[in-house]
Coordinates of C-alpha atoms and ligand atoms in Angstrom, one line a residue:
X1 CA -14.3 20.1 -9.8
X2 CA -11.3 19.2 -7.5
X3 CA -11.1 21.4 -4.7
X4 CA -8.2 23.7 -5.1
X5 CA -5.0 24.1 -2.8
X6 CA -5.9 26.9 -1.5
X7 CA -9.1 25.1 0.2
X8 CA -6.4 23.4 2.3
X9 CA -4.4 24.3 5.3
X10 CA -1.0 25.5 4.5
X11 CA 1.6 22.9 4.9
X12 CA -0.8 20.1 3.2
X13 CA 1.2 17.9 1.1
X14 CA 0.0 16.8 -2.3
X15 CA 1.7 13.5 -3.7
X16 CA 1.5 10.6 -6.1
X17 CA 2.5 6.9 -4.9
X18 CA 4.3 4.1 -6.7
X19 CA 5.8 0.9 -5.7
X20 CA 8.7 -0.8 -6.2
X21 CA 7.9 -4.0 -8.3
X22 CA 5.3 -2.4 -10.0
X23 CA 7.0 0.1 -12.0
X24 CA 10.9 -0.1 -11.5
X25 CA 11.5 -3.4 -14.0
X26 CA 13.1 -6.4 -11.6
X27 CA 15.2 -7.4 -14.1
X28 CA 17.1 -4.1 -14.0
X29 CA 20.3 -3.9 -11.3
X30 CA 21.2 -7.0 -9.8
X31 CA 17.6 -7.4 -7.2
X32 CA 17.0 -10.4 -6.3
X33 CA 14.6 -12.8 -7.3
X34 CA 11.3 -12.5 -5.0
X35 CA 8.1 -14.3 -4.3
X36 CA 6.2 -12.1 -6.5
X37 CA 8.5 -13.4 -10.0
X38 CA 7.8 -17.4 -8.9
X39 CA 4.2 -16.6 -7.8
X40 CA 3.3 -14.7 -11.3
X41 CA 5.0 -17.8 -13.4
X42 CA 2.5 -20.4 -12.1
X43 CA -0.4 -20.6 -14.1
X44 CA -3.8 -19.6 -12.9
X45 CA -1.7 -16.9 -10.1
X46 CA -1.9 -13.7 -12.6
X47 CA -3.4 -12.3 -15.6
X48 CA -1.4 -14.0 -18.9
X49 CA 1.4 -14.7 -16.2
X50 CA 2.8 -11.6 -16.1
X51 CA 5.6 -10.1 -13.7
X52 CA 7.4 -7.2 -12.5
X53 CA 10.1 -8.5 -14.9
X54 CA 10.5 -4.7 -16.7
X55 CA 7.3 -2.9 -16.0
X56 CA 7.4 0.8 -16.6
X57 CA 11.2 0.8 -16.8
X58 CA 11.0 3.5 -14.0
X59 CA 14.3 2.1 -13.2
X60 CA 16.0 3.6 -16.3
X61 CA 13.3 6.1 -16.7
X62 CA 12.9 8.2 -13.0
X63 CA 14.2 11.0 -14.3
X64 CA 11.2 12.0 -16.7
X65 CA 8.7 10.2 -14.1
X66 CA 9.9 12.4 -11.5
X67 CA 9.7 15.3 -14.2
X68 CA 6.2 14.8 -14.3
X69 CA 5.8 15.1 -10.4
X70 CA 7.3 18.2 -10.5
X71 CA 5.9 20.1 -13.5
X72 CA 2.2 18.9 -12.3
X73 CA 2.8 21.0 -9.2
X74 CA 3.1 18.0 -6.8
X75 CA 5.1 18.6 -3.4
X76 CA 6.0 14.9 -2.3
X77 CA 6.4 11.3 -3.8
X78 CA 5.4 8.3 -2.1
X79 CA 7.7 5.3 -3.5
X80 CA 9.3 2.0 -2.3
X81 CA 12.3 0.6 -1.8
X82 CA 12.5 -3.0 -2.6
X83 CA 14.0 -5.5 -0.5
X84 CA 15.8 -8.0 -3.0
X85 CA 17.1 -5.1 -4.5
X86 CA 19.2 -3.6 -1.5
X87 CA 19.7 -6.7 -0.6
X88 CA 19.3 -9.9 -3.3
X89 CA 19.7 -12.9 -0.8
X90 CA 17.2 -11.4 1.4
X91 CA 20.1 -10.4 4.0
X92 CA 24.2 -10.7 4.2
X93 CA 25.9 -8.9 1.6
X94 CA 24.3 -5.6 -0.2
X95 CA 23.5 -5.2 -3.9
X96 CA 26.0 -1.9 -4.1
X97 CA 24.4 -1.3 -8.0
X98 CA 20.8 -1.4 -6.0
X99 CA 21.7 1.0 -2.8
X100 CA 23.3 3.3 -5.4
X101 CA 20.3 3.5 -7.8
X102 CA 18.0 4.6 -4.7
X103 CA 20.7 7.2 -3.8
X104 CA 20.6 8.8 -7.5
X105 CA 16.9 8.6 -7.2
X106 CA 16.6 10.5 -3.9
X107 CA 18.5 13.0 -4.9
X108 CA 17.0 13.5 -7.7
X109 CA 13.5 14.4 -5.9
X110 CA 15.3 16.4 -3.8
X111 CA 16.9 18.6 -6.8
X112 CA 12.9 19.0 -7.9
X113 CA 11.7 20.0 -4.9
X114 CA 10.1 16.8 -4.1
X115 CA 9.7 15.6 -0.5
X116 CA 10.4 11.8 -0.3
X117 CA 7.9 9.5 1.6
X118 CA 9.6 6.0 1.6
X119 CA 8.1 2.8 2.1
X120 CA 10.1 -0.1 3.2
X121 CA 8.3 -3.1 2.3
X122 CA 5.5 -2.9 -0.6
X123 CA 5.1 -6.9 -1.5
X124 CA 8.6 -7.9 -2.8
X125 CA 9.8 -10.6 -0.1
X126 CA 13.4 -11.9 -1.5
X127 CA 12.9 -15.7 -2.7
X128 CA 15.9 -16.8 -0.4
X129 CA 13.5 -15.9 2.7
X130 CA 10.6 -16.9 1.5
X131 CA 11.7 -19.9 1.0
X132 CA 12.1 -20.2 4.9
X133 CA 8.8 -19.6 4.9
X134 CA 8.5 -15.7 4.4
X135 CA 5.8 -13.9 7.1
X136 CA 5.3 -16.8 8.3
X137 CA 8.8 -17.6 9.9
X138 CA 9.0 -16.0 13.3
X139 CA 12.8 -14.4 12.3
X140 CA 11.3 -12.4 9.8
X141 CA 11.0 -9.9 12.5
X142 CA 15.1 -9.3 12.5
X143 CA 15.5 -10.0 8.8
X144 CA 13.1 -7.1 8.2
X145 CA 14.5 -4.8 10.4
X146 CA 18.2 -6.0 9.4
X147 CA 17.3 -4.8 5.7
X148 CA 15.2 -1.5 6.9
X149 CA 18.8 -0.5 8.8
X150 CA 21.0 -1.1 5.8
X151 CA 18.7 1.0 3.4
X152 CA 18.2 3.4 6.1
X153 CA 21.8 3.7 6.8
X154 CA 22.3 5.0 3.1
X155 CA 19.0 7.2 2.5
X156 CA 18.0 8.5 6.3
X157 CA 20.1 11.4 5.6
X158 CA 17.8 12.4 3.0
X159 CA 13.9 10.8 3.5
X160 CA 11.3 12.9 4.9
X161 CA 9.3 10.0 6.2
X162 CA 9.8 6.1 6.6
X163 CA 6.5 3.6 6.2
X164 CA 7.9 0.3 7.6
X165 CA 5.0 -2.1 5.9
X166 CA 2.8 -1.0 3.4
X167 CA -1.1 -3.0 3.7
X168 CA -0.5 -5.5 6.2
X169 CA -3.3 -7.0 5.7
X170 CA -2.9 -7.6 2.1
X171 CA 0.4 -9.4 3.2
X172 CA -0.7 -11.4 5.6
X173 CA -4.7 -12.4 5.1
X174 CA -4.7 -11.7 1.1
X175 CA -1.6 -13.5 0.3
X176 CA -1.9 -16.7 3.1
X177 CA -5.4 -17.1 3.4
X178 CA -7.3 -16.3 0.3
X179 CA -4.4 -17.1 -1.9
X180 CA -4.8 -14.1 -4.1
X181 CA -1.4 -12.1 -3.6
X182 CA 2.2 -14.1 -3.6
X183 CA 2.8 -16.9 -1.7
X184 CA -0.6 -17.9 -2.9
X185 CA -1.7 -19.9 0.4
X186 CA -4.7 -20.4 1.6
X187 CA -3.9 -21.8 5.0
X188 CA -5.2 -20.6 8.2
X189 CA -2.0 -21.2 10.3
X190 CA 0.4 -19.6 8.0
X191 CA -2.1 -16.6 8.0
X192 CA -2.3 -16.1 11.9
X193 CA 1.3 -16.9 12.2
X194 CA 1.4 -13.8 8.8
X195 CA -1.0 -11.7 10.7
X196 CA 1.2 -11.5 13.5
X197 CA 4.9 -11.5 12.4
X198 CA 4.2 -8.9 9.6
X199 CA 3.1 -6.5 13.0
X200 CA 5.9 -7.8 15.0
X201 CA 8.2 -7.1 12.1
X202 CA 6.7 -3.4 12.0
X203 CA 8.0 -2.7 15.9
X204 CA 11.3 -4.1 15.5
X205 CA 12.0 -2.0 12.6
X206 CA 10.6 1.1 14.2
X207 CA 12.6 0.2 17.3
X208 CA 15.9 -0.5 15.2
X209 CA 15.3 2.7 13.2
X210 CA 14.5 5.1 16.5
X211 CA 17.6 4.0 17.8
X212 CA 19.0 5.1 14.5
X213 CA 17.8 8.7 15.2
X214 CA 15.0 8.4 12.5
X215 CA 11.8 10.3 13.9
X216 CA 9.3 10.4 11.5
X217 CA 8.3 6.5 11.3
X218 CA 4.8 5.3 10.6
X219 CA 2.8 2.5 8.5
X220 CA 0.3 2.2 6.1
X221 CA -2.8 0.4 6.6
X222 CA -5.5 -0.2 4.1
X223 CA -8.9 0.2 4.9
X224 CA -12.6 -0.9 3.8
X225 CA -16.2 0.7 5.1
X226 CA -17.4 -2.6 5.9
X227 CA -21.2 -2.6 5.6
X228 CA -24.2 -5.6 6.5
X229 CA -25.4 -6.4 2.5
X230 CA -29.4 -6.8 3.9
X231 CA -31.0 -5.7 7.9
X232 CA -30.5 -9.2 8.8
X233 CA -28.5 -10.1 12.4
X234 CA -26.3 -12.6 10.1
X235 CA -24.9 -9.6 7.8
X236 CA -24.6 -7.6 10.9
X237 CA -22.2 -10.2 12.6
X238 CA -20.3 -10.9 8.9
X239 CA -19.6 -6.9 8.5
X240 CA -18.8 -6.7 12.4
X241 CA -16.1 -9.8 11.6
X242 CA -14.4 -8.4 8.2
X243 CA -14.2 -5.3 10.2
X244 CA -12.2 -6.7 13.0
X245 CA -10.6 -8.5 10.4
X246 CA -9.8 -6.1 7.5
X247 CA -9.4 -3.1 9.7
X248 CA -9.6 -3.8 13.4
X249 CA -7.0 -6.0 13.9
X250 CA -3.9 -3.9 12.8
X251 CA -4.8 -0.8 14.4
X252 CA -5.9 -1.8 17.7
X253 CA -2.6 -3.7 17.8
X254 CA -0.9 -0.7 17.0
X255 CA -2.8 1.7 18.7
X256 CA -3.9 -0.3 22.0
X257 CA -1.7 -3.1 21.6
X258 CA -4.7 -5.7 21.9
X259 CA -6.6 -7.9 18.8
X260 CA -10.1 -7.8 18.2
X261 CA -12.0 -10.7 19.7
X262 CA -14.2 -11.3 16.7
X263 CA -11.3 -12.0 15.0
X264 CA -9.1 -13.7 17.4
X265 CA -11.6 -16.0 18.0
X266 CA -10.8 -17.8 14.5
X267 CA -6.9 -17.0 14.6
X268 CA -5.8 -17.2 17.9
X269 CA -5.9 -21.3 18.1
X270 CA -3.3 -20.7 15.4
X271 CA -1.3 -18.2 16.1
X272 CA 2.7 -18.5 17.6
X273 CA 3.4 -19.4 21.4
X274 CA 4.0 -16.2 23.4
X275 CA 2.9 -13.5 20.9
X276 CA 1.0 -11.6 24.2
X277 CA 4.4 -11.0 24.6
X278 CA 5.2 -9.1 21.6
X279 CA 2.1 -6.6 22.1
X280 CA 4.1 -3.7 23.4
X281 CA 6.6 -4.0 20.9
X282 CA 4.1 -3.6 18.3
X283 CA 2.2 -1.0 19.9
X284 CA 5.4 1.7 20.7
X285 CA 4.7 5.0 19.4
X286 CA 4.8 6.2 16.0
X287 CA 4.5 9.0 13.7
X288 CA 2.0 9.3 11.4
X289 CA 0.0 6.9 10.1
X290 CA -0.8 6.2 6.5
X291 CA -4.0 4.8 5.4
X292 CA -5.2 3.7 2.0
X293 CA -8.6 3.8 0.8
X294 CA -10.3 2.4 -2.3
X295 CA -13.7 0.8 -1.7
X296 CA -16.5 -0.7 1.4
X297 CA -17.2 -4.0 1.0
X298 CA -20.9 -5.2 1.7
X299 CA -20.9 -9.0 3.5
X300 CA -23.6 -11.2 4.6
X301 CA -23.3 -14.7 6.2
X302 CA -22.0 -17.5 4.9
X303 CA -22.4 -20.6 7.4
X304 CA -21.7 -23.6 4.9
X305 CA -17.6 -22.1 4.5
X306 CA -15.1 -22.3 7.3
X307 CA -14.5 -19.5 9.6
X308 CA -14.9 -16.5 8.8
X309 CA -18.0 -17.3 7.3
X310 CA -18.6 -14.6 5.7
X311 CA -19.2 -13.4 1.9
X312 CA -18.6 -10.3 -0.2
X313 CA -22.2 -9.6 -2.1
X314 CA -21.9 -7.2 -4.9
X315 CA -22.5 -3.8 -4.4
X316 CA -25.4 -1.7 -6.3
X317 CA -23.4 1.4 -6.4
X318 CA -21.0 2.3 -9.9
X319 CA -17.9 0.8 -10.4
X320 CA -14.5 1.4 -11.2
X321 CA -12.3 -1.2 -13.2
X322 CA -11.4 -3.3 -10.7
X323 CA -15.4 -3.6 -10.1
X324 CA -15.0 -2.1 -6.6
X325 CA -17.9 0.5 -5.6
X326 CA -17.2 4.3 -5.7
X327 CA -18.2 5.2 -1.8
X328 CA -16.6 8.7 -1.4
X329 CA -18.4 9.0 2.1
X330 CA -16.5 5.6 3.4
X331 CA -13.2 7.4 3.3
X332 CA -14.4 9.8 5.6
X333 CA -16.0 7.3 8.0
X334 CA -12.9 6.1 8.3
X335 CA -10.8 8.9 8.6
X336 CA -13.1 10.1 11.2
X337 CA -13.3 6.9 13.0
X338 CA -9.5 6.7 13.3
X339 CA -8.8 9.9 14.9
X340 CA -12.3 9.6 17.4
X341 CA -11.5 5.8 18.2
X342 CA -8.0 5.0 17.6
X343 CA -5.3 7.4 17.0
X344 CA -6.6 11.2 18.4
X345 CA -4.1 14.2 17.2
X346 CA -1.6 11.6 14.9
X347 CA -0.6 13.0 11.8
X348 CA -3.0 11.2 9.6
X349 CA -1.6 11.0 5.2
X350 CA -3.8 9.1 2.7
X351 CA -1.3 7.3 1.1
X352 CA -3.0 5.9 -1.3
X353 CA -6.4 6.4 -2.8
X354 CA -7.4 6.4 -6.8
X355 CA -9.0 4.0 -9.3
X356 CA -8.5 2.0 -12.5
X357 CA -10.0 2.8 -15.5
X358 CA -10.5 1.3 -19.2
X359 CA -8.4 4.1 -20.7
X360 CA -7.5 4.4 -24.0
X361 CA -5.2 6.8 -25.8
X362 CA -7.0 8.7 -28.5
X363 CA -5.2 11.2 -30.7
X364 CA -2.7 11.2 -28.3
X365 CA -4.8 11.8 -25.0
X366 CA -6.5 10.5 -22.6
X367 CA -10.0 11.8 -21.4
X368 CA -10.6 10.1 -17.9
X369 CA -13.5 12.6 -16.8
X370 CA -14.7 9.3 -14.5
X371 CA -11.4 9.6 -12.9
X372 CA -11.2 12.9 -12.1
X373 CA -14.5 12.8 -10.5
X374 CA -13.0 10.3 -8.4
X375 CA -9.8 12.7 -7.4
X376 CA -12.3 15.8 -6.7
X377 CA -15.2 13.0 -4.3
X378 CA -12.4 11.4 -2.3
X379 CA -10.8 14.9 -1.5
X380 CA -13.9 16.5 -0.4
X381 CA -14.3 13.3 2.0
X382 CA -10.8 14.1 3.4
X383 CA -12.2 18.0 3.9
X384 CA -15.1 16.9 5.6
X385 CA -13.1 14.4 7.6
X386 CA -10.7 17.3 8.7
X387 CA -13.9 19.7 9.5
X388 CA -14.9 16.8 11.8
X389 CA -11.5 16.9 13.6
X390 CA -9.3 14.4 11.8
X391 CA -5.9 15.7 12.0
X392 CA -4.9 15.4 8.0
X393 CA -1.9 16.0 6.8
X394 CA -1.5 14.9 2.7
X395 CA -2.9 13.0 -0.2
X396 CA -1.3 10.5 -2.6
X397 CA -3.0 9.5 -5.4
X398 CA -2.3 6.3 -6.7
X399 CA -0.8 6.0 -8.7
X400 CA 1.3 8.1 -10.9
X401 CA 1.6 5.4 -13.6
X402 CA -0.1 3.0 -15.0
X403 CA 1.3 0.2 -13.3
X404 CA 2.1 -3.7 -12.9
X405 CA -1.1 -4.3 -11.0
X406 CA -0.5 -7.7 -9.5
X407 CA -2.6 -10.7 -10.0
X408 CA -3.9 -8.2 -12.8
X409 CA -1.1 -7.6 -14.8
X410 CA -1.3 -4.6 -16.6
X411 CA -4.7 -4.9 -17.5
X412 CA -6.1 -3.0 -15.0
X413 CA -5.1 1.1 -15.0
X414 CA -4.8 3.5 -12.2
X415 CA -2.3 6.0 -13.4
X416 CA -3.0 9.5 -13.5
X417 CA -0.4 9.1 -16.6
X418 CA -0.8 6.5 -19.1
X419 CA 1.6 3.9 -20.0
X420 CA 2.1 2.3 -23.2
X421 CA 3.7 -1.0 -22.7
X422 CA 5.3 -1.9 -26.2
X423 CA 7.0 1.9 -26.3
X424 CA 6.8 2.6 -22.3
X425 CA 5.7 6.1 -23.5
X426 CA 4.3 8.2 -21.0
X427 CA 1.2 10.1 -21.8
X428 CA -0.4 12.1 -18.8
X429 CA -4.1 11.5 -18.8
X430 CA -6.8 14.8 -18.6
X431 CA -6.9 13.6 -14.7
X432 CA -3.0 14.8 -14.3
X433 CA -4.2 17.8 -16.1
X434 CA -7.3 18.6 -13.8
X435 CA -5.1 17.8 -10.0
X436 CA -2.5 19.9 -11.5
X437 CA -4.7 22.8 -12.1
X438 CA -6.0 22.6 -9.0
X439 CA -2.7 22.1 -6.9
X440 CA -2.3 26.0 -9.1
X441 CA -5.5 27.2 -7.9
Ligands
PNW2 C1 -3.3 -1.6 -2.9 N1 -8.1 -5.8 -1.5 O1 -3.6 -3.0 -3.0 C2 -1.7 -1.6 -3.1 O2 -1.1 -0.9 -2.0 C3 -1.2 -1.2 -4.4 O3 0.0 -1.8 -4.6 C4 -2.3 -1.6 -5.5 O4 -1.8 -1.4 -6.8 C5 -3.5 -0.8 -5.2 O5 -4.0 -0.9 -3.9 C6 -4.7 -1.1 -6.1 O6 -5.1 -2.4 -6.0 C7 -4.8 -3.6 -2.6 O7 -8.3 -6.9 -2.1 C8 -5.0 -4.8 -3.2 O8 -8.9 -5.4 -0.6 C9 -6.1 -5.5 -2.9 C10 -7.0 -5.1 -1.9 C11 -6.7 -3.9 -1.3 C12 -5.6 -3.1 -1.7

């Protein structure tokens, strides 16, 4: 059963997340083109090459998606704002249409009672940049926080929190080194130049923003239990290196404005002149942090591949859809190990934890009992992670749709409402059935 409300301190917030080019329909508005539409149209990139192009029409259709927050008893929504929509060149002059739609759409949590949490940058560069190379173009650092004034201009009035980049890591090391996210590189310079600009993008904007009088700024960071596969020292020294890797590397910058030997030791010959110079930018003080949680990942050696030479080994325990292991107890290893190591008293939100599922709409219903044994494990682990002295302050599942999920198209399903994509029909699952329940209880 999923613990109730009540089993939480008063003030926790309850949420569902969402991004930007995976449910608002790109087509929609004037945005931009982005890296994500020419990454998706080259075969072999995503599932039957499908895009962002209309996805769940949330653009036209935010009115009865945001219904569904409110009815289920939800206090806050975690969304994006994308880039090449505010602003379709990437920077100069602003898509009016686009800064407009996110003003209709914040208001219209705020008329349901719904507390926005914003996220600046969730995947969507604008094509016009990334053609100058994207992350990997030291001036990315202005251009981001040029775009994260002009949005902020318009909806810091009104936004309850501001995320500046959502999984660094997948936008750095996913996307420029394993080639499995948009640009599709696997290049060990672009990802050390990535690694470093998308951080360096982060301070500027939080500087820019602070100056702006915003005071609730923060990221998100995604995070693994990274676990030896066998006792031997090799699977010892892989898990120690995705670790510094996957999640060292951002928060220690962040937090103790340093990098992780283990994994500067493969990146540093590559990374831009000077960038000791940019540590205390990066590491100026923030607000909350967000982390997201899905998985561990089990590693052993792999000496015959370049650095890091290490390998993922599949898991023994059961899997969701995306074949990533259910490990309840590695969100609150990491909770806990962020607030002991790293961060102490900062507000600490998951901002995004869920799973995908095969669902399938019988007799008009969904009956994902898997998933909401997944909803009721992880929040026990964020329970036992605030008994241990983790300083939580809210959950959002992801997602609240069923949603464009990248180089999976919309095969893979992680809403806690259904989405049939002929009709765009929204159907919530027995999972939105059970959290809203217990938000009651
Ligand atoms: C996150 N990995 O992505 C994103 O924030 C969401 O947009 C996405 O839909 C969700 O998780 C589910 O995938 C990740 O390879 C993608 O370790 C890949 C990884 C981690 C997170």
């Amino acid at each position: 059963m999923i613990p109730g409300r009540s089993s939480f301190p008063e003030g926790f917030v309850f949420g569902a997340a969402t991004a930007a080019y995976q449910i608002e329909g790109h087509r929609f508005g004037g945005a931009g083109p982005t890296h994500w539409d020419s990454f998706a149209a080259t075969p072999g990139n995503v599932v039957r090459a499908e895009d962002g192009a209309t996805a769940c029409d949330h653009y036209h259709r935010y009115e009865e998606d945001l219904d569904l927050l409110k009815d289920g008893g939800f206090d806050a929504y975690r969304f994006s704002t994308s880039w090449a929509r505010v602003l379709p060149e990437g920077r100069g002059t602003p898509n009016a249409e686009g800064l407009d739609y996110y003003d209709r759409l914040v208001d219209a949590m705020l008329e349901r009672g719904l507390t926005p949490f914003q996220t600046l940058y969730h995947w969507e560069m604008p094509s016009a940049l990334a053609d100058l190379g994207g992350w990997t173009n030291p001036d990315v650092a202005h251009w981001f926080a040029d775009y994260a004034e002009v949005i902020t201009r318009r909806l810091g009035d009104r936004v309850a929190s501001i995320a500046t980049i959502n999984e660094p890591w997948c936008v750095a090391f996913l996307s420029h080194f394993l080639g499995h996210h948009a640009p599709g590189l696997r290049d060990i310079r672009a990802a050390a130049r990535a690694m470093h600009h998308v951080l360096k993008a982060h301070g500027t904007a939080v500087e820019r923003l602070r100056g702006m009088g915003q005071d609730t700024l923060g990221i998100v960071l995604n995070f693994e239990a990274a676990e030896p596969a066998d006792d031997s020292a090799g699977a010892a020294r892989a898990a120690a290196v995705q670790d510094a890797i996957y999640n060292r590397w951002f928060i220690e910058a962040i937090s103790k404005g340093q990098y992780p030997a283990e994994a500067l030791e493969g990146l540093e010959p590559h990374m831009p002149k000077g960038w000791q110079d940019d540590m205390a930018l990066i590491s100026q003080p923030i607000d909350f942090l967000g982390v997201n949680y899905y998985t561990r990942s089990l590693l052993r050696a792999a000496p015959d591949q370049p650095w890091p030479s290490v390998a993922p080994v599949e898991g023994p325990l059961p899997k969701t859809q995306m074949g990533w292991e259910i490990y309840p107890e590695g969100l609150k290893i990491i909770l806990t190990r962020l607030s002991r190591d790293y961060v102490g008293e900062l507000p600490l939100y998951v901002t995004e934890n869920g799973m995908a599922w095969d669902d399938h709409l019988t007799d008009g219903a969904v009956t994902d009992a898997e998933r909401e044994a997944y909803m009721a494990a992880h929040l026990g682990a964020v329970q036992q992670a605030r008994a241990e002295g983790a300083n939580m302050k809210g959950f959002f599942y992801w997602s609240l749709l069923d949603n464009y999920e990248w180089a999976f198209g919309y095969e893979k399903r992680f809403g806690m409402v259904h989405v049939d994509f002929d009709s765009l029909k929204r159907t919530p699952k027995a999972s939105y059935h059970a959290l809203s329940a217990a938000l009651a209880r």
